[in-house]
Coordinates of C-alpha atoms and ligand atoms in Angstrom, one line a residue:
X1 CA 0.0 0.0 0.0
X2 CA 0.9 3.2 -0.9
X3 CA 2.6 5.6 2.2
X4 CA 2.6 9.2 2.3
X5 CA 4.4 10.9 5.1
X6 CA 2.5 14.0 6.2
X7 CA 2.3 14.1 9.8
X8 CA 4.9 12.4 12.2
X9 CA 2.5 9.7 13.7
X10 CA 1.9 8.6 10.5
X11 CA 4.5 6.0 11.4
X12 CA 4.6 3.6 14.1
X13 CA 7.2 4.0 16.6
X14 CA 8.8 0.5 14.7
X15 CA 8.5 2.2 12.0
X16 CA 10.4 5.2 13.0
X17 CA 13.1 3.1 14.2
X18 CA 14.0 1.2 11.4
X19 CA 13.9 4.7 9.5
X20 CA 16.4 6.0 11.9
X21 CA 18.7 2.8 11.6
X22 CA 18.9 2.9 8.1
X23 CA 19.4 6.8 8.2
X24 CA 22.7 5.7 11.0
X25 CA 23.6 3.0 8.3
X26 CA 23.8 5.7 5.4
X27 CA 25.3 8.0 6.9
X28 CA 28.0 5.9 7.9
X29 CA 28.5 4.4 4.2
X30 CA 28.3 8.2 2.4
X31 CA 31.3 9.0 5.0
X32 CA 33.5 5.9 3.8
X33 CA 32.1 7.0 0.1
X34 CA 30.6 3.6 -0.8
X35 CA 28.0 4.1 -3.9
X36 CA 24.3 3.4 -3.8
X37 CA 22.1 3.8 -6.7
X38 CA 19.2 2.5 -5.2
X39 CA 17.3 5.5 -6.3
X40 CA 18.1 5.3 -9.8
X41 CA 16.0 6.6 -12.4
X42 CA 13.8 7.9 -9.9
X43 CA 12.4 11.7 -9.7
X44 CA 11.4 13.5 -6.4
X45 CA 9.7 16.8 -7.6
X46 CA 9.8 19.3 -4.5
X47 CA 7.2 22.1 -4.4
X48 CA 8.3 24.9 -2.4
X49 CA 6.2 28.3 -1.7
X50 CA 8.6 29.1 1.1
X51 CA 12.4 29.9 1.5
X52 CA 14.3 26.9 2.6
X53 CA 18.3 26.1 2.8
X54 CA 18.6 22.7 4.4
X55 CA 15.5 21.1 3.0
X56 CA 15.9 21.9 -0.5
X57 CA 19.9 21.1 0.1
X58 CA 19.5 18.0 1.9
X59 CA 16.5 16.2 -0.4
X60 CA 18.7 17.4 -3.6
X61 CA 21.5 16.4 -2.4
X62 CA 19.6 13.1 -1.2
X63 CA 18.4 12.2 -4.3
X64 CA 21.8 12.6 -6.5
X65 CA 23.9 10.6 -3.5
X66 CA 21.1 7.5 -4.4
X67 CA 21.9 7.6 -8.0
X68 CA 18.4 10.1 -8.4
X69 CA 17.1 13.2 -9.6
X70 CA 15.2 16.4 -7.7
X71 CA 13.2 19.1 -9.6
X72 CA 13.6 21.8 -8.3
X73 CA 9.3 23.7 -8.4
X74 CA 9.1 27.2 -7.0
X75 CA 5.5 27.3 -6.8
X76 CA 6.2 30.8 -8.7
X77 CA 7.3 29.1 -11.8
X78 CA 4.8 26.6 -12.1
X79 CA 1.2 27.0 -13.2
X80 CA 0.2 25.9 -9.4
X81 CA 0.8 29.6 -8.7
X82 CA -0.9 31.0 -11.6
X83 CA -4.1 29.5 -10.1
X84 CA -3.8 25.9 -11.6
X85 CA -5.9 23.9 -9.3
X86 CA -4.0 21.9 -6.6
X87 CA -5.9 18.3 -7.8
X88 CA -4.9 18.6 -11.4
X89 CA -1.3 19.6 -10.4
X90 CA -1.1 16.6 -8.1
X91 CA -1.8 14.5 -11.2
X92 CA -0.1 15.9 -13.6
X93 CA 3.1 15.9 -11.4
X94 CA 2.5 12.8 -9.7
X95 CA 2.4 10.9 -13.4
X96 CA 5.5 11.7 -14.2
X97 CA 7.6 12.0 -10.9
X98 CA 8.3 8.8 -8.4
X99 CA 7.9 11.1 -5.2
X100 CA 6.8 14.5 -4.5
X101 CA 8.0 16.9 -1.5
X102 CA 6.0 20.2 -0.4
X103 CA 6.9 22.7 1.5
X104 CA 4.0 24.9 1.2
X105 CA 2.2 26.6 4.4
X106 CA -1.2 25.0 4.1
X107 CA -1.1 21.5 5.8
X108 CA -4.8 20.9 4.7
X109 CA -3.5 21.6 0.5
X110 CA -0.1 18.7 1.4
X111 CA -3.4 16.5 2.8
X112 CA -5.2 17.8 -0.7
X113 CA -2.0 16.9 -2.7
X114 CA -1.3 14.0 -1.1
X115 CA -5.3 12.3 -2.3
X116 CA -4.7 13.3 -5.9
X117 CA -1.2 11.6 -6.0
X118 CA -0.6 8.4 -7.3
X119 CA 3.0 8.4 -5.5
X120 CA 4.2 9.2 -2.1
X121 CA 3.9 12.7 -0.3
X122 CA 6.4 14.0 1.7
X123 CA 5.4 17.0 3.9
X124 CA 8.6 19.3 4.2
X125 CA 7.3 21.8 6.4
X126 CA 3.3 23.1 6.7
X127 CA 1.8 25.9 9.2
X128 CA 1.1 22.8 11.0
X129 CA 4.4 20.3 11.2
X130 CA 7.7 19.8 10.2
X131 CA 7.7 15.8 10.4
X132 CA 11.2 15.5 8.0
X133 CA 13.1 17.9 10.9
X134 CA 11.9 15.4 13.7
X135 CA 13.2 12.6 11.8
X136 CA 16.7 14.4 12.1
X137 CA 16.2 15.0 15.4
X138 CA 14.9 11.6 16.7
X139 CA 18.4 10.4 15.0
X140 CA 20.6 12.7 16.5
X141 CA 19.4 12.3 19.8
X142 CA 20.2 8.6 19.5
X143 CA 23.5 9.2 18.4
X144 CA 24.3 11.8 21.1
X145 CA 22.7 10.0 24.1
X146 CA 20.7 7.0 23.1
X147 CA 16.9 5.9 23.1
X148 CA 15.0 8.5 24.0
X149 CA 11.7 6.5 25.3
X150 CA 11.1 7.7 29.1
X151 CA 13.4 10.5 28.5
X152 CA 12.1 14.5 28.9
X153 CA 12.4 17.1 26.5
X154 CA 11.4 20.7 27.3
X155 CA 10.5 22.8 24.3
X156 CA 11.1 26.5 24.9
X157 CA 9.2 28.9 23.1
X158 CA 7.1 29.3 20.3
X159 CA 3.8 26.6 20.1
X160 CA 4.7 26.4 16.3
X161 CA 4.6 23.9 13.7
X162 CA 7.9 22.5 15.1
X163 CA 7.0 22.2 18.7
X164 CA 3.4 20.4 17.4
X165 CA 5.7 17.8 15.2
X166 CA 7.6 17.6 19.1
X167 CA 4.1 16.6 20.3
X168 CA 3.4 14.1 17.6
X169 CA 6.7 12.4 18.4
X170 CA 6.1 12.4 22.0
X171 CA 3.5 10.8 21.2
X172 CA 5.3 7.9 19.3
X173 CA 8.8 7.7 20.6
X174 CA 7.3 7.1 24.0
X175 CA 9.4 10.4 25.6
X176 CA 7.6 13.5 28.0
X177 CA 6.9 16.5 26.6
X178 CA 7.2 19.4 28.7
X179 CA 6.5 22.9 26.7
X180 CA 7.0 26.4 28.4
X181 CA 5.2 28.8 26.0
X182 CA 4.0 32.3 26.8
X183 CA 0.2 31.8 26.9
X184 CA -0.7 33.8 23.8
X185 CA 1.6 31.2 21.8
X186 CA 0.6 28.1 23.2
X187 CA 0.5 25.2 20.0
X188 CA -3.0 24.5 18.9
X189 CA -6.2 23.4 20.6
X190 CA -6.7 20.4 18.8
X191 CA -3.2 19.4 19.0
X192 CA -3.1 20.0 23.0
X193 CA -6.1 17.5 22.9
X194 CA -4.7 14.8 20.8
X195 CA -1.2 14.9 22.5
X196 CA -2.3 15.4 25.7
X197 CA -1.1 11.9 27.4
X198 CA 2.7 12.9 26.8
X199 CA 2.8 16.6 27.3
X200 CA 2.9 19.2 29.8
X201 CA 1.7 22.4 29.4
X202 CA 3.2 25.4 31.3
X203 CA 4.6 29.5 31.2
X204 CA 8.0 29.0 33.1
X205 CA 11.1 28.0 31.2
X206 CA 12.7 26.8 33.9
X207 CA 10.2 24.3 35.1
X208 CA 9.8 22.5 31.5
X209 CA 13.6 22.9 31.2
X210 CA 14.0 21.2 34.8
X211 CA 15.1 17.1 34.7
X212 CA 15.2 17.2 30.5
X213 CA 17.4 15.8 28.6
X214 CA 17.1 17.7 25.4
X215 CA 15.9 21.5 25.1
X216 CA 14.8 22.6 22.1
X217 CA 13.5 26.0 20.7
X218 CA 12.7 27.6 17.3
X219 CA 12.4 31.5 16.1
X220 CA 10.1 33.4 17.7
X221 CA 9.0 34.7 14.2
X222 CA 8.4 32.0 11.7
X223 CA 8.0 32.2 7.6
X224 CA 4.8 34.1 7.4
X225 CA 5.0 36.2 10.7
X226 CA 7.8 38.3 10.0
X227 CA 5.3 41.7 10.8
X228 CA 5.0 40.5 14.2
X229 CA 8.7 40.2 14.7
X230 CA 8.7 43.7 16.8
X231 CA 5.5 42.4 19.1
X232 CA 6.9 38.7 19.2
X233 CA 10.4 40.1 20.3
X234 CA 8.4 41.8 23.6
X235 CA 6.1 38.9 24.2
X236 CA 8.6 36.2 24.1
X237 CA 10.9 37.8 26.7
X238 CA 12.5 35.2 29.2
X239 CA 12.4 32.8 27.3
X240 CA 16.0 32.6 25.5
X241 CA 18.0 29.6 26.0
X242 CA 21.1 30.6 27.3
X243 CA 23.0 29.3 30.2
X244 CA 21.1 30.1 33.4
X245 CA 18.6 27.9 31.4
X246 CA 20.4 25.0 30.7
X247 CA 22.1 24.8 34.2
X248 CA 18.6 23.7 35.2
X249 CA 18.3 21.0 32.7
X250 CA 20.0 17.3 33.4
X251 CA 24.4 17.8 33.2
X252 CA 24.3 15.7 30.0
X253 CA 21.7 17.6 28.0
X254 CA 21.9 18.8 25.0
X255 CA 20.6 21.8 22.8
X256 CA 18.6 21.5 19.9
X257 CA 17.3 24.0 16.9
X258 CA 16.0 23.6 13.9
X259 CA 17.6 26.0 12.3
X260 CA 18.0 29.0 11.0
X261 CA 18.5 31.2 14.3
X262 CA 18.3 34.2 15.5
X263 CA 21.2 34.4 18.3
X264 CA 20.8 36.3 21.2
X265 CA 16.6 35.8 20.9
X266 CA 15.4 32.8 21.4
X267 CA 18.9 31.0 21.8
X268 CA 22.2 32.9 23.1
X269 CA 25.4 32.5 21.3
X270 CA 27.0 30.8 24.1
X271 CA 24.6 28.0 23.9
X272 CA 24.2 27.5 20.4
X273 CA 28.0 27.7 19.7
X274 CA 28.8 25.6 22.9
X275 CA 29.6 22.3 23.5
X276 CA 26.2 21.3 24.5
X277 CA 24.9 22.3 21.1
X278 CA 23.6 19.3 18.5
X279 CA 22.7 21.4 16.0
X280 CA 25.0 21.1 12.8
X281 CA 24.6 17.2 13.6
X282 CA 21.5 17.9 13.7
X283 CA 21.4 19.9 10.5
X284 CA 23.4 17.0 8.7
X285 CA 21.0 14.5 9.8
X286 CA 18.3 16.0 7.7
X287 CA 20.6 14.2 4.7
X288 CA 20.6 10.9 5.9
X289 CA 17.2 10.6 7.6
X290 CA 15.7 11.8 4.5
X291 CA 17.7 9.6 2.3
X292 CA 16.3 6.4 4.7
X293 CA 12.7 8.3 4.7
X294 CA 12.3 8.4 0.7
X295 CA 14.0 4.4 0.5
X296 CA 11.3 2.9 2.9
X297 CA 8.5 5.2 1.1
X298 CA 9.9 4.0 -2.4
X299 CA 9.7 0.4 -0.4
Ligands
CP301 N1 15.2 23.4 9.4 C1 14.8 23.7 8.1 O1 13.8 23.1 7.6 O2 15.5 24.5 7.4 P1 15.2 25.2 6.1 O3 14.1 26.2 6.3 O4 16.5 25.9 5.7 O5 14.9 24.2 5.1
NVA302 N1 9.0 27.4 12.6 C1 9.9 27.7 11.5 C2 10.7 26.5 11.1 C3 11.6 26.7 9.9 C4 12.4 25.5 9.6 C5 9.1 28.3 10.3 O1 8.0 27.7 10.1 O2 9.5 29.2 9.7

């Protein structure tokens, strides 16, 4: 049967697993420089209405590393944003391509896309979730402390389409979830509902950041919001990651961030350019896991 990844918990935890094995396995081969074509002949077409750096790079990249090919759609220079309906793009594209990646803001037109497509969808970022970043980061927390079942995470920050994908994965990966958002910014209703098992809800930094093993944050601003950077700077206040922060976390945690960042808002230079800092591991990992993602997809 045909899979479509759109939301994290659209995989088991098994499922997740033997993702992130393979991902470990490939990574490990592309550093000794052994060739796999497994991909060959095969097209990803990636639909972007966003800026991106490490998506784009690391699915591009992805695809030529497995002996493949990406294409490269700004949704400005396709008829999709000239008004072409989303159904009859998904078709067309989806006759002539082996896998499609979007990265568009709308996670209800990915779902659209996804039920006109007669291959695998691959959601690379929506107003909703980011499942392809929490692949990455499910994978470099194994390599930088282990399983992370039972463990805690405390997100810091913004209730965005990251820290939902966090709550999906709690969720899955069996880990608790404790998010410290100003109460303006808290994630979304229905998500609070669906999640609510593995997270914790709170204001204070320092009480989600207290026992965790991993903190993680994101901009303040996301793509989209930039006009409320000024008010978003002011309402976000305590809540930077820096090192009174992590000093209440466990002594072996380790920083997370999706990337890109704004230093000295919602994560101070010290602590994303310290030694606790996973984040270009982190950033590499988008490479690998996706490479392992778009294989088990492809079957
Ligand atoms: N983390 C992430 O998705 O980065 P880009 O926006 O650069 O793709
Ligand atoms: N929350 C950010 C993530 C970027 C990778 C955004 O949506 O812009």
């Amino acid at each position: 049967m045909m899979k479509h990844f759109i939301n994290f918990d659209d995989f088991s935890n098994e499922e997740i697993k033997t993702i992130i094995n393979k991902a470990i396995e490939l990574k490990a081969e592309h550093k000794t420089g052994k060739i796999n074509n497994l991909m060959s002949n095969k097209t990803l077409g990636m639909i972007f209405d966003k800026s991106s750096t490490r998506t784009r790079v690391s699915f591009e990249a992805g695809m030529t590393q497995l002996g493949g090919h990406a294409l490269f759609l700004s949704e400005k220079d396709i008829q999709l944003g000239r008004g072409e309906p989303l159904e009859d793009s998904a078709i067309v594209i989806s006759s002539m391509v082996d896998m499609v990646m979007l990265r568009i803001s709308s996670h209800k037109d990915i779902e659209l896309f996804a039920n006109n497509s007669s291959v695998p969808v691959i959601n690379a970022l929506s107003d909703d979730s980011h499942p392809c970043q929490l692949l990455a980061d499910m994978m470099t927390f194994k390599e930088h402390i282990g399983e992370i079942s039972g463990k805690t995470v405390a997100w810091i920050g913004d209730g965005n389409n990251m820290c939902q994908t966090y709550m999906q994965a709690s969720k899955v990966m069996n880990f608790n979830l404790k998010i410290a958002c100003p109460s303006a910014y808290q994630p979304n209703k229905n998500f609070i509902k669906k999640y609510s098992d593995s997270i914790e809800l709170m204001t204070s930094p320092p009480d989600a950041a207290k026992n965790a093993d991993l903190i993680v944050t994101d901009v303040w601003a996301s793509m989209g919001q930039e006009e409320e950077q000024n008010q978003r700077l002011k309402d976000f206040d305590g809540y930077q990651v820096n090192k009174k922060l992590m000093e209440v976390a466990n002594s072996g945690a380790i920083f997370m961030h999706c990337l890109p960042a704004h230093r000295g808002e919602e994560v101070s230079a010290e602590i994303i350019d310290g030694d606790q800092s996973v984040v270009w591991d982190e950033a590499e990992n988008r490479l690998h896991a996706q490479k392992a993602l778009m294989l088990n997809l492809l079957g």
